[in-house]
Amino acid sequence: MIRASRVLRRDAVTGGEIVDRIVLDHGDRHRRRMTMRGVGGLSFLLDLAEPAVLDDGDALVLDDGRLVWVEAAPERLLEIRAASPLALKRLIWHIGNRHIPAEIGDEAVYIGFDHVLADMVRGLGGTAEPVERPFRPEGGAYASTHAHGEHGHGAHAHDGHPHHHGHSHGHD
């Protein structure tokens, strides 16, 4: 099976033969090694030296030099808005306390769809409307990332392992 062992970031994709594309949601764009099948049917092994977050517009470089285009799939999200910039900042603080991936824009914040968080946002005076679009969350202070849109999991996992950022959390 042909391998893809290198990621070409979207700002560096200037040419090359694009032979297929893969459409992945946010969770599936954070990978190191897995078998993939492109939309056009090309099967290949993603085999990176380290885990990487694949971003919309990146390309995977196959062993023979051909490229597979990476496309961010639309996902069900909540678009969160507030009446003022200060009110939005407060909502971002509350969302941040939940330790969930969030994409922060100028006038809105996007998170994965969650009816409990939607109710929380509405209870705090914001709006939380379901939308479908690609999700590009922030990398966070503990992510070793190349750019906006990545979410590191190693230093801040909530699976029973200790936190590595100097304070503890109560989770329900």
Coordinates of N, CA and C in Angstrom, one line a residue:
M1 N 0.9 -1.2 0.0 CA 0.0 0.0 0.0 C 0.9 1.2 0.0
I2 N 0.5 2.2 -0.8 CA 1.2 3.5 -0.9 C 1.1 4.2 0.5
R3 N 2.1 4.9 0.8 CA 2.1 5.7 2.1 C 2.2 7.2 1.8
A4 N 1.6 7.9 2.8 CA 1.7 9.4 2.9 C 2.5 9.6 4.2
S5 N 3.7 10.1 4.1 CA 4.5 10.3 5.3 C 4.9 11.7 5.6
R6 N 4.2 12.6 4.8 CA 4.5 14.1 5.0 C 3.3 14.9 4.7
V7 N 3.2 16.0 5.5 CA 2.1 16.9 5.3 C 2.7 18.2 4.7
L8 N 2.0 18.6 3.6 CA 2.4 19.9 3.0 C 1.3 20.9 3.4
R9 N 1.7 21.9 4.2 CA 0.7 22.9 4.7 C 0.2 23.7 3.6
R10 N -1.0 24.2 3.7 CA -1.8 24.8 2.7 C -1.0 26.0 2.1
D11 N -0.3 26.7 2.9 CA 0.5 27.9 2.3 C 1.7 27.5 1.5
A12 N 2.0 26.2 1.6 CA 3.2 25.7 0.8 C 2.8 24.8 -0.4
V13 N 1.5 24.6 -0.5 CA 1.0 23.8 -1.7 C 0.9 24.8 -2.9
T14 N 1.9 24.6 -3.7 CA 2.1 25.5 -4.9 C 2.0 24.8 -6.2
G15 N 2.0 23.5 -6.2 CA 1.9 22.7 -7.4 C 1.9 21.2 -7.0
G16 N 2.1 20.4 -8.0 CA 2.1 19.0 -7.7 C 0.8 18.4 -8.2
E17 N 0.8 17.1 -8.5 CA -0.3 16.4 -9.0 C -1.2 16.0 -7.9
I18 N -2.4 16.6 -7.8 CA -3.4 16.2 -6.8 C -4.2 15.0 -7.4
V19 N -4.1 13.9 -6.8 CA -4.7 12.7 -7.3 C -6.0 12.3 -6.6
D20 N -6.3 12.8 -5.5 CA -7.5 12.5 -4.7 C -7.7 13.5 -3.6
R21 N -8.8 13.4 -2.9 CA -9.0 14.3 -1.7 C -9.6 13.5 -0.6
I22 N -9.3 13.9 0.6 CA -10.0 13.3 1.8 C -10.8 14.3 2.5
V23 N -12.0 14.0 2.9 CA -12.8 14.9 3.6 C -13.0 14.4 5.1
L24 N -12.5 15.2 6.0 CA -12.4 14.7 7.4 C -12.9 15.7 8.4
D25 N -13.6 15.2 9.4 CA -14.1 16.1 10.5 C -12.9 16.5 11.4
H26 N -13.1 17.4 12.4 CA -12.0 17.8 13.2 C -11.3 16.7 13.9
G27 N -12.1 15.7 14.5 CA -11.5 14.6 15.2 C -10.6 13.7 14.3
D28 N -11.1 13.5 13.1 CA -10.3 12.7 12.1 C -9.1 13.4 11.5
R29 N -9.1 14.7 11.7 CA -7.9 15.5 11.1 C -6.7 15.5 12.1
H30 N -6.9 14.9 13.3 CA -5.8 14.8 14.2 C -5.3 13.3 14.2
R31 N -4.2 13.1 13.5 CA -3.8 11.7 13.2 C -2.3 11.6 13.1
R32 N -1.8 10.4 13.3 CA -0.4 10.0 13.0 C -0.4 8.9 12.0
R33 N -1.1 7.8 12.3 CA -1.0 6.6 11.4 C -2.4 6.0 11.3
M34 N -2.9 5.9 10.1 CA -4.2 5.2 9.8 C -4.3 5.0 8.3
T35 N -5.1 3.9 8.0 CA -5.4 3.7 6.6 C -6.5 4.7 6.2
M36 N -6.4 5.3 5.0 CA -7.3 6.3 4.5 C -7.8 5.9 3.1
R37 N -9.0 6.3 2.8 CA -9.5 6.2 1.4 C -10.0 7.5 1.0
G38 N -9.5 8.0 -0.1 CA -9.9 9.3 -0.7 C -11.3 9.2 -1.3
V39 N -11.9 10.3 -1.6 CA -13.2 10.4 -2.2 C -13.2 9.7 -3.5
G40 N -12.1 9.8 -4.2 CA -12.0 9.1 -5.6 C -11.6 7.7 -5.5
G41 N -11.4 7.1 -4.3 CA -11.2 5.7 -4.1 C -9.7 5.3 -3.8
L42 N -8.8 6.3 -3.9 CA -7.4 5.9 -3.6 C -7.2 5.5 -2.1
S43 N -6.7 4.3 -1.9 CA -6.4 3.9 -0.5 C -4.9 4.1 -0.3
F44 N -4.6 4.6 0.9 CA -3.2 4.8 1.3 C -3.0 4.8 2.8
L45 N -1.8 4.6 3.2 CA -1.5 4.6 4.7 C -1.0 5.9 5.1
L46 N -1.6 6.6 6.0 CA -1.1 7.9 6.5 C -0.1 7.4 7.6
D47 N 1.2 7.7 7.5 CA 2.2 7.2 8.3 C 3.2 8.4 8.6
L48 N 2.8 9.2 9.5 CA 3.6 10.4 9.9 C 4.5 10.1 11.1
A49 N 5.6 10.7 11.2 CA 6.6 10.5 12.3 C 6.0 10.9 13.6
E50 N 5.1 11.9 13.6 CA 4.5 12.4 14.8 C 3.0 12.7 14.5
P51 N 2.1 12.7 15.5 CA 0.7 13.1 15.3 C 0.7 14.6 14.7
A52 N -0.2 14.8 13.9 CA -0.4 16.1 13.3 C -1.8 16.4 13.1
V53 N -2.2 17.7 13.1 CA -3.5 18.1 12.8 C -3.5 18.6 11.4
L54 N -4.3 17.9 10.6 CA -4.4 18.2 9.2 C -5.5 19.3 9.0
D55 N -5.1 20.4 8.3 CA -6.0 21.5 8.2 C -6.6 21.6 6.8
D56 N -7.7 22.2 6.6 CA -8.4 22.4 5.4 C -7.4 23.1 4.4
G57 N -7.2 22.4 3.3 CA -6.2 23.0 2.3 C -4.8 22.4 2.3
D58 N -4.5 21.6 3.4 CA -3.2 20.9 3.4 C -3.2 19.9 2.3
A59 N -2.1 19.3 2.1 CA -2.0 18.1 1.2 C -1.1 17.1 1.8
L60 N -1.4 15.8 1.6 CA -0.6 14.7 2.1 C 0.3 14.3 0.9
V61 N 1.6 14.2 1.2 CA 2.5 13.8 0.1 C 2.7 12.3 0.1
L62 N 2.3 11.7 -1.0 CA 2.5 10.2 -1.1 C 4.0 9.9 -1.4
D63 N 4.4 8.7 -1.2 CA 5.8 8.3 -1.4 C 6.2 8.6 -2.9
D64 N 5.3 8.6 -3.8 CA 5.7 8.8 -5.2 C 5.6 10.3 -5.6
G65 N 5.4 11.2 -4.6 CA 5.3 12.6 -4.8 C 4.0 13.2 -5.2
R66 N 3.0 12.3 -5.5 CA 1.7 12.8 -5.8 C 1.0 13.4 -4.5
L67 N 0.0 14.1 -4.6 CA -0.7 14.8 -3.5 C -2.1 14.3 -3.3
V68 N -2.5 14.3 -2.0 CA -3.9 14.0 -1.7 C -4.4 15.3 -0.9
W69 N -5.4 16.0 -1.4 CA -5.9 17.2 -0.8 C -6.7 16.9 0.4
V70 N -6.5 17.7 1.5 CA -7.3 17.6 2.7 C -8.4 18.6 2.7
E71 N -9.6 18.2 3.0 CA -10.7 19.1 3.1 C -11.4 18.9 4.4
A72 N -11.7 20.0 5.1 CA -12.4 19.9 6.4 C -13.9 19.7 6.1
A73 N -14.4 18.6 6.7 CA -15.9 18.3 6.5 C -16.7 19.2 7.4
P74 N -17.9 19.5 6.9 CA -18.9 20.3 7.7 C -19.3 19.4 8.9
E75 N -19.5 20.1 10.0 CA -19.8 19.4 11.3 C -21.0 20.2 11.9
R76 N -21.7 19.5 12.7 CA -22.8 20.2 13.5 C -22.2 20.9 14.7
L77 N -22.3 22.2 14.7 CA -21.7 23.1 15.7 C -22.8 24.0 16.3
L78 N -22.4 24.7 17.3 CA -23.2 25.8 17.9 C -22.4 27.1 17.6
E79 N -23.2 28.0 17.0 CA -22.6 29.4 16.8 C -23.1 30.2 18.0
I80 N -22.2 30.7 18.8 CA -22.5 31.4 20.0 C -22.2 32.9 19.8
R81 N -23.2 33.7 20.1 CA -23.0 35.2 20.0 C -23.5 35.8 21.2
A82 N -23.2 37.1 21.4 CA -23.6 37.9 22.5 C -23.9 39.3 22.1
A83 N -24.6 40.0 23.0 CA -25.0 41.4 22.7 C -23.8 42.4 22.5
S84 N -22.7 42.1 23.2 CA -21.6 43.0 23.1 C -20.3 42.2 23.2
P85 N -19.2 42.9 22.8 CA -17.9 42.2 22.9 C -17.6 41.7 24.4
L86 N -17.9 42.5 25.4 CA -17.7 42.1 26.7 C -18.5 40.9 27.1
A87 N -19.8 40.9 26.7 CA -20.6 39.7 27.0 C -20.1 38.5 26.3
L88 N -19.6 38.6 25.0 CA -19.0 37.5 24.4 C -17.7 36.9 25.1
K89 N -16.9 37.9 25.6 CA -15.7 37.5 26.4 C -16.1 36.7 27.6
R90 N -17.2 37.1 28.3 CA -17.7 36.3 29.4 C -18.1 34.9 29.0
L91 N -18.8 34.8 27.9 CA -19.3 33.5 27.5 C -18.1 32.6 27.1
I92 N -17.1 33.2 26.5 CA -15.8 32.5 26.2 C -15.2 32.0 27.4
W93 N -15.2 32.8 28.5 CA -14.6 32.4 29.8 C -15.4 31.1 30.3
H94 N -16.7 31.2 30.3 CA -17.5 30.0 30.8 C -17.3 28.8 29.9
I95 N -17.2 29.0 28.6 CA -16.9 27.8 27.7 C -15.5 27.3 28.0
G96 N -14.6 28.2 28.2 CA -13.2 27.7 28.5 C -13.1 26.9 29.7
N97 N -14.0 27.2 30.7 CA -14.0 26.5 32.0 C -14.4 25.0 31.7
R98 N -15.1 24.8 30.6 CA -15.6 23.4 30.3 C -14.5 22.6 29.6
H99 N -13.4 23.2 29.2 CA -12.3 22.6 28.5 C -12.7 21.8 27.2
I100 N -13.5 22.5 26.4 CA -13.9 21.9 25.1 C -13.2 22.7 24.0
P101 N -13.0 22.1 22.9 CA -12.4 22.8 21.7 C -13.4 23.9 21.3
A102 N -12.8 25.1 21.0 CA -13.6 26.2 20.5 C -12.9 27.0 19.5
E103 N -13.7 27.4 18.5 CA -13.1 28.3 17.4 C -13.6 29.7 17.7
I104 N -12.7 30.6 17.9 CA -13.1 32.0 18.3 C -12.9 32.9 17.1
G105 N -14.1 33.5 16.7 CA -14.1 34.5 15.6 C -14.3 35.9 16.2
D106 N -14.3 36.9 15.3 CA -14.5 38.3 15.8 C -15.8 38.5 16.5
E107 N -16.9 37.9 16.0 CA -18.2 38.1 16.6 C -18.9 36.9 17.1
A108 N -18.3 35.7 16.9 CA -18.9 34.5 17.3 C -17.9 33.5 17.8
V109 N -18.4 32.5 18.5 CA -17.5 31.4 19.0 C -18.3 30.1 18.5
Y110 N -17.5 29.2 18.0 CA -18.1 27.9 17.5 C -17.6 26.8 18.4
I111 N -18.5 25.9 18.8 CA -18.2 24.7 19.6 C -19.0 23.5 19.0
G112 N -18.6 22.3 19.4 CA -19.4 21.2 18.9 C -20.8 21.3 19.5
F113 N -21.7 20.7 18.8 CA -23.1 20.8 19.2 C -23.3 20.1 20.5
D114 N -23.9 20.8 21.5 CA -24.2 20.2 22.8 C -25.3 21.0 23.4
H115 N -26.5 20.3 23.6 CA -27.7 21.0 24.1 C -27.5 21.5 25.5
V116 N -26.7 20.9 26.3 CA -26.5 21.4 27.7 C -25.7 22.7 27.6
L117 N -24.7 22.8 26.8 CA -23.9 24.0 26.7 C -24.7 25.1 26.0
A118 N -25.6 24.7 25.1 CA -26.5 25.7 24.4 C -27.4 26.3 25.5
D119 N -27.9 25.5 26.4 CA -28.8 26.0 27.5 C -28.0 26.9 28.4
M120 N -26.7 26.5 28.7 CA -25.9 27.3 29.6 C -25.7 28.7 29.0
V121 N -25.3 28.7 27.7 CA -25.1 30.0 27.0 C -26.3 30.9 27.0
R122 N -27.4 30.3 26.7 CA -28.7 31.1 26.7 C -29.0 31.6 28.1
G123 N -28.8 30.8 29.1 CA -29.0 31.2 30.5 C -28.1 32.3 30.9
L124 N -27.0 32.5 30.2 CA -26.0 33.6 30.5 C -26.3 34.8 29.6
G125 N -27.3 34.7 28.8 CA -27.7 35.9 28.0 C -27.2 35.8 26.5
G126 N -26.6 34.8 26.1 CA -26.1 34.7 24.8 C -27.0 33.9 23.9
T127 N -26.7 33.8 22.6 CA -27.4 33.0 21.7 C -26.6 31.8 21.3
A128 N -27.2 30.7 21.0 CA -26.5 29.4 20.6 C -27.3 28.8 19.6
E129 N -26.9 29.0 18.3 CA -27.7 28.5 17.2 C -27.0 27.4 16.5
P130 N -27.7 26.3 16.2 CA -27.0 25.2 15.4 C -26.6 25.6 14.0
V131 N -25.4 25.3 13.6 CA -24.9 25.5 12.3 C -24.2 24.3 11.8
E132 N -24.0 24.2 10.5 CA -23.2 23.1 9.9 C -22.1 23.8 9.1
R133 N -20.8 23.5 9.5 CA -19.7 24.1 8.8 C -18.4 23.4 9.3
P134 N -17.3 23.6 8.6 CA -16.0 23.0 9.1 C -15.7 23.6 10.4
F135 N -15.1 22.8 11.3 CA -14.7 23.2 12.6 C -13.2 23.4 12.7
R136 N -12.7 24.5 13.1 CA -11.3 24.8 13.2 C -11.0 25.4 14.5
P137 N -11.0 24.6 15.6 CA -10.8 25.2 16.9 C -9.4 25.6 17.2
E138 N -9.3 26.5 18.2 CA -8.0 27.0 18.7 C -7.1 25.8 19.1
G139 N -5.8 26.1 19.0 CA -4.8 25.0 19.5 C -4.6 25.0 21.0
G140 N -4.8 26.1 21.7 CA -4.6 26.1 23.1 C -3.1 26.3 23.5
A141 N -3.0 26.7 24.7 CA -1.6 27.0 25.2 C -0.7 25.8 25.3
Y142 N -1.3 24.6 25.4 CA -0.5 23.4 25.7 C -0.3 22.6 24.4
A143 N -0.8 23.1 23.3 CA -0.7 22.3 22.0 C 0.6 22.7 21.4
S144 N 1.3 21.7 20.9 CA 2.5 22.0 20.0 C 2.0 22.0 18.6
T145 N 1.6 23.2 18.1 CA 0.9 23.3 16.8 C 1.7 24.1 15.9
H146 N 1.3 24.0 14.6 CA 1.9 24.9 13.6 C 1.0 26.1 13.3
A147 N -0.2 26.1 13.7 CA -1.1 27.3 13.3 C -2.4 27.2 14.0
H148 N -3.2 28.2 13.8 CA -4.6 28.2 14.3 C -5.3 27.0 13.8
G149 N -6.2 26.5 14.6 CA -7.0 25.4 14.1 C -6.6 24.0 14.7
E150 N -5.7 23.9 15.6 CA -5.2 22.7 16.1 C -5.6 22.6 17.6
H151 N -5.8 21.4 18.0 CA -6.1 21.2 19.4 C -5.3 20.1 20.0
G152 N -4.3 20.4 20.9 CA -3.5 19.4 21.4 C -4.2 18.7 22.6
H153 N -4.0 17.4 22.7 CA -4.7 16.6 23.7 C -3.7 16.1 24.8
G154 N -2.5 16.1 24.5 CA -1.5 15.4 25.4 C -1.4 16.0 26.8
A155 N -1.3 17.3 26.9 CA -1.1 17.9 28.2 C -2.3 18.3 29.0
H156 N -3.5 17.9 28.4 CA -4.7 18.3 29.0 C -5.8 17.4 28.8
A157 N -5.6 16.1 29.0 CA -6.6 15.1 28.7 C -7.5 15.0 30.0
H158 N -8.8 14.8 29.7 CA -9.8 14.6 30.8 C -10.3 13.2 30.8
D159 N -9.3 12.2 30.9 CA -9.7 10.8 30.9 C -9.2 10.2 32.2
G160 N -9.1 10.9 33.3 CA -8.6 10.4 34.5 C -7.1 10.6 34.8
H161 N -6.4 11.1 33.8 CA -5.0 11.4 34.0 C -4.8 12.8 34.7
P162 N -3.7 13.0 35.4 CA -3.6 14.3 36.0 C -3.4 15.4 35.0
H163 N -3.8 16.6 35.4 CA -3.6 17.8 34.6 C -2.2 18.3 34.7
H164 N -1.7 18.9 33.7 CA -0.3 19.4 33.7 C -0.3 20.9 33.6
H165 N -1.3 21.6 34.1 CA -1.3 23.1 33.9 C -1.5 23.9 35.2
G166 N -1.1 23.3 36.4 CA -1.0 24.0 37.6 C -2.3 24.2 38.4
H167 N -3.4 23.7 38.0 CA -4.6 23.8 38.8 C -5.5 22.6 38.6
S168 N -6.4 22.4 39.5 CA -7.3 21.2 39.3 C -8.7 21.7 38.9
H169 N -9.5 20.8 38.5 CA -10.9 21.1 38.0 C -11.9 20.2 38.6
G170 N -13.1 20.7 38.8 CA -14.2 19.9 39.1 C -15.0 19.6 37.9
H171 N -15.2 18.4 37.5 CA -16.0 18.0 36.3 C -17.2 17.3 36.7
D172 N -18.4 17.6 36.1 CA -19.6 16.9 36.4 C -19.9 15.8 35.3

